[in-house]
XYZ file of C-alpha atoms in Angstrom:
497
model
C 51.981 -5.278 -34.703
C 49.175 -3.780 -36.852
C 51.410 -2.832 -39.746
C 52.133 -6.262 -41.192
C 54.270 -4.832 -43.996
C 56.520 -3.117 -41.492
C 56.652 -6.345 -39.488
C 57.826 -8.300 -42.535
C 60.555 -5.776 -43.187
C 61.752 -5.706 -39.598
C 61.718 -9.488 -39.403
C 63.862 -9.588 -42.572
C 61.394 -12.051 -44.115
C 61.204 -9.883 -47.278
C 63.965 -7.739 -48.742
C 63.517 -4.020 -48.170
C 64.373 -3.333 -51.811
C 61.679 -5.736 -53.006
C 59.125 -4.110 -50.736
C 60.130 -0.655 -51.979
C 60.016 -1.604 -55.647
C 56.719 -3.436 -55.251
C 55.181 -0.330 -53.699
C 56.606 1.812 -56.496
C 55.160 -0.527 -59.125
C 51.810 -0.693 -57.336
C 51.483 3.077 -57.235
C 52.566 3.242 -60.876
C 49.858 0.740 -61.842
C 47.251 2.741 -59.948
C 48.289 5.899 -61.806
C 48.270 4.002 -65.096
C 44.751 2.714 -64.416
C 43.432 6.210 -63.678
C 45.037 7.682 -66.803
C 43.623 4.885 -68.958
C 40.109 5.512 -67.629
C 40.222 9.275 -68.248
C 41.797 8.968 -71.692
C 39.393 6.205 -72.730
C 36.377 8.286 -71.734
C 37.578 11.274 -73.731
C 38.304 9.116 -76.794
C 34.919 7.388 -76.441
C 32.946 10.637 -76.367
C 35.204 12.139 -79.032
C 34.286 9.322 -81.396
C 30.576 10.096 -81.151
C 30.559 13.859 -80.592
C 33.196 15.259 -82.965
C 34.241 14.989 -86.585
C 37.928 15.172 -85.666
C 38.308 11.730 -84.107
C 41.829 11.184 -85.451
C 42.967 14.426 -83.834
C 41.265 13.528 -80.522
C 42.892 10.085 -80.627
C 46.368 11.461 -81.327
C 46.182 14.130 -78.625
C 44.971 11.702 -75.999
C 47.477 8.977 -76.826
C 50.218 11.604 -76.563
C 48.767 12.739 -73.231
C 48.595 9.127 -72.035
C 52.273 8.484 -72.756
C 53.384 11.851 -71.405
C 51.322 11.616 -68.205
C 52.466 8.120 -67.321
C 56.151 8.732 -67.985
C 56.065 12.061 -66.127
C 54.336 10.398 -63.187
C 57.124 7.841 -62.886
C 59.711 10.629 -62.898
C 57.763 12.600 -60.310
C 57.227 9.583 -58.050
C 60.956 8.913 -57.812
C 61.669 12.564 -56.997
C 58.985 12.797 -54.292
C 60.105 9.515 -52.756
C 63.674 10.800 -52.659
C 62.532 13.964 -50.863
C 60.513 11.983 -48.324
C 63.448 9.736 -47.477
C 65.998 12.542 -47.206
C 63.794 15.228 -45.635
C 60.362 15.569 -44.038
C 56.842 15.857 -45.384
C 56.619 19.634 -44.843
C 59.717 20.289 -46.952
C 58.481 17.860 -49.606
C 55.138 19.690 -49.790
C 56.877 23.031 -50.285
C 59.078 21.646 -53.065
C 56.096 20.061 -54.823
C 54.208 23.359 -54.666
C 57.202 25.133 -56.189
C 57.388 22.503 -58.915
C 53.790 23.148 -59.909
C 54.423 26.897 -60.007
C 57.615 26.556 -62.040
C 55.813 24.302 -64.512
C 53.481 27.173 -65.398
C 56.076 29.927 -65.155
C 58.930 28.251 -67.034
C 57.446 29.196 -70.392
C 57.250 32.940 -69.689
C 60.694 33.689 -71.243
C 59.476 32.235 -74.557
C 56.481 34.555 -74.507
C 58.727 37.524 -73.763
C 61.134 36.796 -76.588
C 58.347 36.146 -79.104
C 56.719 39.419 -78.112
C 60.019 41.224 -78.601
C 60.669 39.542 -81.945
C 57.225 40.503 -83.237
C 58.572 44.078 -83.380
C 62.157 43.218 -84.353
C 63.536 43.171 -87.898
C 66.424 41.676 -89.882
C 67.955 43.464 -92.858
C 69.148 41.620 -95.978
C 71.511 42.754 -98.722
C 68.827 42.586 -101.399
C 66.785 45.202 -103.231
C 68.728 48.103 -101.673
C 68.342 46.707 -98.173
C 65.294 44.506 -97.711
C 63.925 44.527 -94.155
C 61.662 41.764 -92.828
C 60.012 41.403 -89.441
C 61.486 38.487 -87.489
C 58.051 37.023 -86.786
C 57.295 37.021 -90.537
C 60.537 35.165 -91.214
C 59.620 32.510 -88.656
C 56.192 32.152 -90.288
C 57.874 31.706 -93.670
C 60.240 29.010 -92.403
C 57.486 27.268 -90.429
C 55.283 27.228 -93.515
C 58.060 25.478 -95.433
C 58.369 22.889 -92.669
C 54.661 22.077 -92.664
C 54.225 22.130 -96.451
C 57.216 19.866 -97.100
C 55.825 17.372 -94.594
C 52.272 17.586 -96.000
C 51.042 18.961 -92.674
C 48.689 21.614 -93.998
C 45.237 21.875 -95.517
C 45.219 20.876 -99.208
C 48.629 19.203 -98.675
C 49.232 17.968 -102.242
C 48.261 21.230 -103.931
C 50.312 23.204 -101.396
C 53.360 20.991 -101.902
C 53.087 21.287 -105.688
C 52.821 25.077 -105.883
C 55.410 25.586 -103.151
C 57.853 23.308 -104.951
C 57.257 25.226 -108.195
C 57.815 28.620 -106.567
C 60.705 27.733 -104.268
C 62.721 24.830 -105.641
C 62.105 25.040 -109.378
C 62.137 28.820 -109.887
C 63.052 30.694 -106.674
C 60.542 33.443 -107.398
C 60.752 36.644 -105.379
C 57.823 39.012 -105.101
C 59.530 41.505 -107.402
C 60.030 38.879 -110.137
C 56.566 37.427 -109.739
C 54.783 40.163 -111.704
C 57.134 40.154 -114.708
C 55.608 38.928 -117.976
C 58.276 36.238 -118.307
C 57.335 34.907 -114.885
C 53.620 35.074 -115.670
C 54.227 32.942 -118.755
C 56.191 30.439 -116.676
C 53.387 30.206 -114.157
C 50.803 29.540 -116.846
C 52.854 27.177 -119.012
C 55.045 25.356 -116.499
C 52.576 24.918 -113.679
C 48.895 25.422 -114.442
C 49.103 24.066 -117.975
C 51.030 21.020 -116.740
C 48.212 20.361 -114.294
C 45.881 20.283 -117.295
C 43.594 23.109 -116.140
C 44.248 25.388 -119.143
C 42.083 25.237 -122.263
C 44.006 24.288 -125.418
C 41.793 26.353 -127.729
C 40.851 30.007 -127.826
C 37.760 30.995 -125.893
C 35.364 33.260 -127.795
C 33.124 35.593 -125.783
C 30.554 37.883 -127.371
C 28.346 40.620 -126.012
C 25.792 42.955 -127.521
C 23.810 46.046 -126.552
C 26.485 47.060 -124.074
C 26.569 50.777 -123.327
C 29.795 52.694 -122.887
C 30.113 54.855 -119.780
C 33.663 56.180 -120.054
C 36.326 56.076 -122.740
C 40.051 55.999 -121.991
C 41.890 59.287 -121.727
C 43.218 60.184 -125.186
C 40.810 57.834 -126.971
C 40.228 60.499 -129.640
C 43.751 59.776 -130.837
C 43.153 56.027 -131.169
C 40.827 53.788 -133.139
C 38.178 54.618 -130.496
C 37.790 58.148 -131.885
C 34.489 57.135 -133.551
C 33.049 55.936 -130.226
C 31.271 58.061 -127.626
C 29.836 57.666 -124.136
C 26.346 56.100 -124.179
C 27.068 54.310 -127.459
C 25.594 50.809 -127.679
C 28.331 48.400 -128.736
C 28.948 44.775 -129.589
C 32.137 42.945 -128.635
C 33.961 39.874 -129.877
C 36.598 38.757 -127.460
C 39.208 36.059 -128.179
C 40.972 34.807 -125.045
C 43.946 32.479 -124.891
C 45.055 30.265 -121.976
C 41.720 30.410 -120.180
C 41.140 28.113 -117.235
C 38.720 25.210 -117.516
C 35.323 25.236 -115.819
C 34.547 23.662 -112.460
C 32.583 20.925 -114.203
C 35.490 20.053 -116.476
C 37.831 19.972 -113.492
C 35.622 17.366 -111.807
C 35.615 15.312 -115.013
C 39.423 15.465 -115.090
C 39.638 14.189 -111.520
C 37.523 11.154 -112.438
C 39.472 10.384 -115.604
C 43.028 11.103 -114.385
C 44.972 7.910 -113.648
C 48.147 9.604 -112.420
C 47.831 9.303 -108.639
C 49.906 12.367 -107.709
C 48.177 14.572 -110.272
C 44.798 13.287 -109.151
C 45.511 14.265 -105.549
C 46.603 17.763 -106.598
C 43.480 18.246 -108.725
C 41.232 17.061 -105.888
C 42.843 19.590 -103.569
C 42.402 22.304 -106.195
C 38.715 21.463 -106.615
C 38.167 21.428 -102.836
C 40.025 24.725 -102.466
C 37.891 26.348 -105.152
C 34.680 25.134 -103.536
C 35.812 26.200 -100.086
C 36.893 29.710 -101.023
C 33.712 30.370 -102.999
C 31.677 29.308 -99.964
C 33.877 31.305 -97.562
C 33.605 34.501 -99.581
C 29.987 35.294 -100.531
C 31.256 38.069 -102.832
C 34.034 35.939 -104.289
C 34.023 37.547 -107.734
C 34.015 41.042 -106.299
C 36.710 40.235 -103.724
C 39.012 38.812 -106.409
C 38.375 41.462 -109.082
C 41.945 42.808 -108.758
C 43.240 39.386 -109.838
C 41.525 39.686 -113.214
C 44.649 40.758 -115.076
C 47.798 38.625 -115.034
C 46.124 35.496 -116.414
C 44.046 37.375 -118.992
C 45.529 36.841 -122.459
C 43.599 38.779 -125.113
C 44.262 38.074 -128.777
C 44.129 41.708 -129.852
C 44.452 40.895 -133.543
C 41.007 39.266 -133.461
C 39.190 40.935 -130.563
C 36.973 43.816 -131.691
C 34.513 46.439 -130.462
C 31.716 47.277 -132.931
C 28.935 49.813 -133.251
C 26.371 50.842 -135.841
C 25.807 47.299 -137.123
C 29.552 46.655 -137.266
C 30.217 49.557 -139.633
C 32.638 51.000 -137.101
C 35.147 49.013 -135.111
C 38.119 49.242 -132.772
C 40.558 46.811 -131.235
C 39.332 45.332 -127.945
C 42.528 45.664 -125.925
C 43.386 43.841 -122.721
C 43.486 47.165 -120.851
C 39.888 47.862 -121.849
C 38.737 44.446 -120.700
C 40.439 44.432 -117.303
C 39.380 48.023 -116.571
C 35.695 47.519 -117.405
C 35.647 44.261 -115.417
C 37.108 45.829 -112.284
C 34.966 48.944 -112.580
C 31.755 46.946 -112.882
C 32.543 44.964 -109.709
C 34.395 47.600 -107.651
C 33.849 51.060 -109.098
C 36.485 53.610 -108.131
C 37.565 57.042 -109.328
C 40.925 55.728 -110.575
C 39.174 53.367 -112.996
C 37.012 56.096 -114.545
C 39.905 57.248 -116.698
C 39.811 53.919 -118.528
C 37.267 52.042 -120.624
C 34.083 51.350 -118.609
C 30.554 50.158 -119.204
C 27.355 51.315 -117.594
C 25.958 49.222 -114.774
C 22.824 48.009 -116.537
C 21.362 44.510 -116.534
C 22.986 43.582 -119.847
C 26.384 44.912 -118.802
C 26.223 43.194 -115.390
C 25.292 39.899 -117.001
C 28.179 40.213 -119.438
C 30.728 40.852 -116.682
C 29.400 38.583 -113.936
C 28.538 35.613 -116.113
C 30.493 35.593 -119.352
C 33.720 36.989 -117.855
C 33.605 34.930 -114.672
C 36.411 32.344 -114.522
C 36.272 30.984 -110.954
C 39.168 28.538 -111.285
C 41.451 31.232 -112.675
C 40.563 33.596 -109.836
C 41.037 30.852 -107.220
C 44.424 30.021 -108.748
C 45.488 33.650 -108.460
C 44.327 33.758 -104.843
C 46.400 30.646 -104.122
C 49.481 32.148 -105.742
C 49.142 35.345 -103.727
C 48.732 33.312 -100.544
C 52.073 31.610 -101.069
C 54.283 34.206 -102.779
C 54.236 36.506 -99.746
C 55.862 33.774 -97.628
C 57.928 31.919 -100.216
C 59.498 35.191 -101.365
C 60.684 35.974 -97.835
C 62.051 32.444 -97.555
C 63.918 32.745 -100.880
C 65.412 36.162 -100.068
C 66.491 35.150 -96.555
C 68.172 31.926 -97.752
C 69.737 33.338 -100.910
C 70.962 36.777 -99.867
C 73.234 37.688 -96.985
C 72.135 39.192 -93.694
C 73.371 42.685 -92.889
C 75.120 41.688 -89.667
C 76.131 45.291 -88.992
C 72.482 46.223 -88.601
C 71.178 46.549 -85.026
C 68.280 44.214 -85.805
C 70.497 41.175 -86.314
C 72.730 42.012 -83.343
C 69.735 42.302 -81.023
C 68.146 39.104 -82.350
C 71.367 37.086 -82.130
C 72.116 38.239 -78.589
C 68.642 37.590 -77.146
C 68.317 34.241 -78.909
C 71.677 33.034 -77.553
C 70.528 33.717 -73.994
C 67.142 32.125 -74.608
C 68.711 29.012 -76.173
C 70.933 28.586 -73.127
C 67.963 28.900 -70.786
C 65.835 26.595 -72.909
C 68.491 23.881 -73.135
C 68.985 23.625 -69.387
C 65.299 23.895 -68.549
C 64.165 20.290 -68.053
C 60.560 21.374 -67.534
C 60.403 22.808 -71.021
C 62.235 19.787 -72.356
C 59.668 17.361 -70.945
C 56.792 19.496 -72.253
C 58.468 19.402 -75.655
C 57.990 15.645 -75.777
C 54.250 16.053 -75.332
C 53.818 18.914 -77.813
C 56.028 17.196 -80.392
C 54.121 13.936 -80.060
C 50.641 15.466 -79.990
C 51.254 17.932 -82.835
C 48.467 20.182 -84.097
C 45.292 20.052 -86.107
C 47.131 20.391 -89.391
C 43.866 20.477 -91.345
C 43.300 23.919 -89.803
C 46.626 25.309 -91.014
C 45.497 27.533 -93.844
C 45.355 31.124 -94.990
C 42.565 33.388 -93.812
C 40.046 33.575 -96.691
C 39.382 37.300 -96.328
C 43.065 38.256 -96.379
C 45.405 38.682 -99.303
C 48.019 36.499 -97.640
C 47.867 35.717 -93.930
C 48.317 32.390 -92.184
C 48.500 31.954 -88.412
C 50.618 28.937 -87.502
C 50.720 29.738 -83.775
C 47.071 30.093 -82.801
C 46.855 26.449 -81.687
C 49.724 26.775 -79.237
C 48.990 26.668 -75.516
C 50.635 29.591 -73.728
C 51.535 27.360 -70.747
C 53.275 24.690 -72.818
C 56.667 24.730 -74.458
C 57.324 23.952 -78.104
C 60.478 23.188 -80.040
C 62.309 26.407 -80.878
C 64.998 27.053 -83.443
C 67.327 29.964 -84.057
C 68.359 31.318 -87.434
C 71.998 30.416 -88.040
C 74.134 32.052 -90.711
C 77.022 30.495 -92.620
C 80.376 32.023 -93.529
C 78.631 34.104 -96.200
C 76.090 35.433 -93.668
C 73.260 33.539 -95.376
C 70.587 31.835 -93.271
C 70.474 28.055 -93.551
C 67.482 26.784 -95.576
C 66.847 24.029 -93.044
C 67.035 26.210 -89.946
C 63.713 24.801 -88.718
C 65.373 21.373 -88.333
C 68.102 22.567 -85.985
C 66.749 22.388 -82.467
C 67.339 20.226 -79.423
C 65.392 17.038 -80.029
C 62.846 16.342 -77.252
C 63.967 12.733 -76.771
C 67.307 14.056 -75.427
C 65.468 15.592 -72.465
C 63.637 12.314 -71.990
C 66.937 10.429 -71.925
C 68.426 12.878 -69.406
C 65.350 12.611 -67.215
C 65.555 8.811 -67.365
C 69.175 8.866 -66.224
C 68.272 11.218 -63.368
C 65.382 8.945 -62.373
C 67.668 5.902 -62.284
C 70.114 7.873 -60.144
C 67.276 8.896 -57.804
C 66.061 5.299 -57.513
C 69.566 4.117 -56.720
C 69.846 6.698 -53.937
C 66.364 5.781 -52.697
C 67.192 2.074 -52.533
C 70.409 2.766 -50.668
C 68.755 5.160 -48.239
C 65.804 2.830 -47.646
C 68.064 -0.166 -46.989
C 69.856 1.837 -44.264
C 66.808 3.557 -42.870
C 65.928 2.870 -39.223
C 62.314 1.766 -39.278
C 62.082 0.933 -35.593
């Protein structure tokens, strides 16, 4: 007999079960060898050709584990089909499996598309309405920030903790003077990036373009358009320079503070490089952190024989007008756009760290405010938005929990993760972060549903409540053992003659 293996089985010289298991192990080793070769090649070239070696390594190790474990599951299933049916039926089932693998994630895409247009109403601010997709972004941002899985992780954690846990700022409260003082004194000053002394700024031969409406009734009544003026400006709570920030990083011994300051310095450098017109882009932020000592700050003309108070309103208006002239600003105090005036505004009034700090605050408050409102105020459950969301999510959760394909994919996506260094706000936006652009449309990811308590308030830790991927792995392992038991029994009774 040519088939010596079959001869050994028929002659009962070797147990059928041992032969079966040895073949299973042999095929498994062959698969393992092939996966190791492919993964090793990718990691090898990734080491030399990319700057993201750690990401390449993590993704490929996750793929290695997922591929091998999935192959063992698939082998047992195919072997079961071959022993209980024929090869044609097995081929059809395998083809369907491949198709289902790609199609099983379509319901997630449908529900996310629907939710991008859906809203939930909260009993806050006369009925605050948020888009469901924005709420998910807000909760996801909390998850990544609290786990340091974001660009500038230490700075992000610090400012998020200040806004969410220590103060629970909403967007409406954020612009109040009391809140502005808290932000300066309890956060930025504690970081050590605020000057302890007044900053004195002077300018001369500056020509007035426009005076504020009603200036003839104020101490500006002696001033006219085209007048050449001198200014003495006394500013409090100004931010330190970039150079001083770098010196602080070197001298700071507190490890946590040092990490936050390094992130702040890197953020400042990055945003200045990302936005060529950084000062112009951030001109609207030249207001909240501008503290003018109006008892000392003066505007002079005619060799200081005439003077007026240099008010904060004058300063912020002339600054914004010089960088982004608009009709609405012409009703305030403005300067002409000459060389002297441009130098005064673009050099002497340029505080890059302050502007970067305001950009950072605006990045976060849009999302942290939604998170605070949705976890502090009750949902209007009578609103159609919540009813629609709750109903569709219940059906999707049921489908997702019984879908083993999605469950197995979850193990890979959970293990591989994302390039967290790329999780950051778009530089050219006021506040926009895309936490889903790295997701593969054919893969499944862990999903959670907003749950409300007896007071109709969404749980703060909603992002933690989802079916853990290892549960699917455990179920699949039990099924595989069951399949192997059936295979061994069938094979021991199979007529090989």
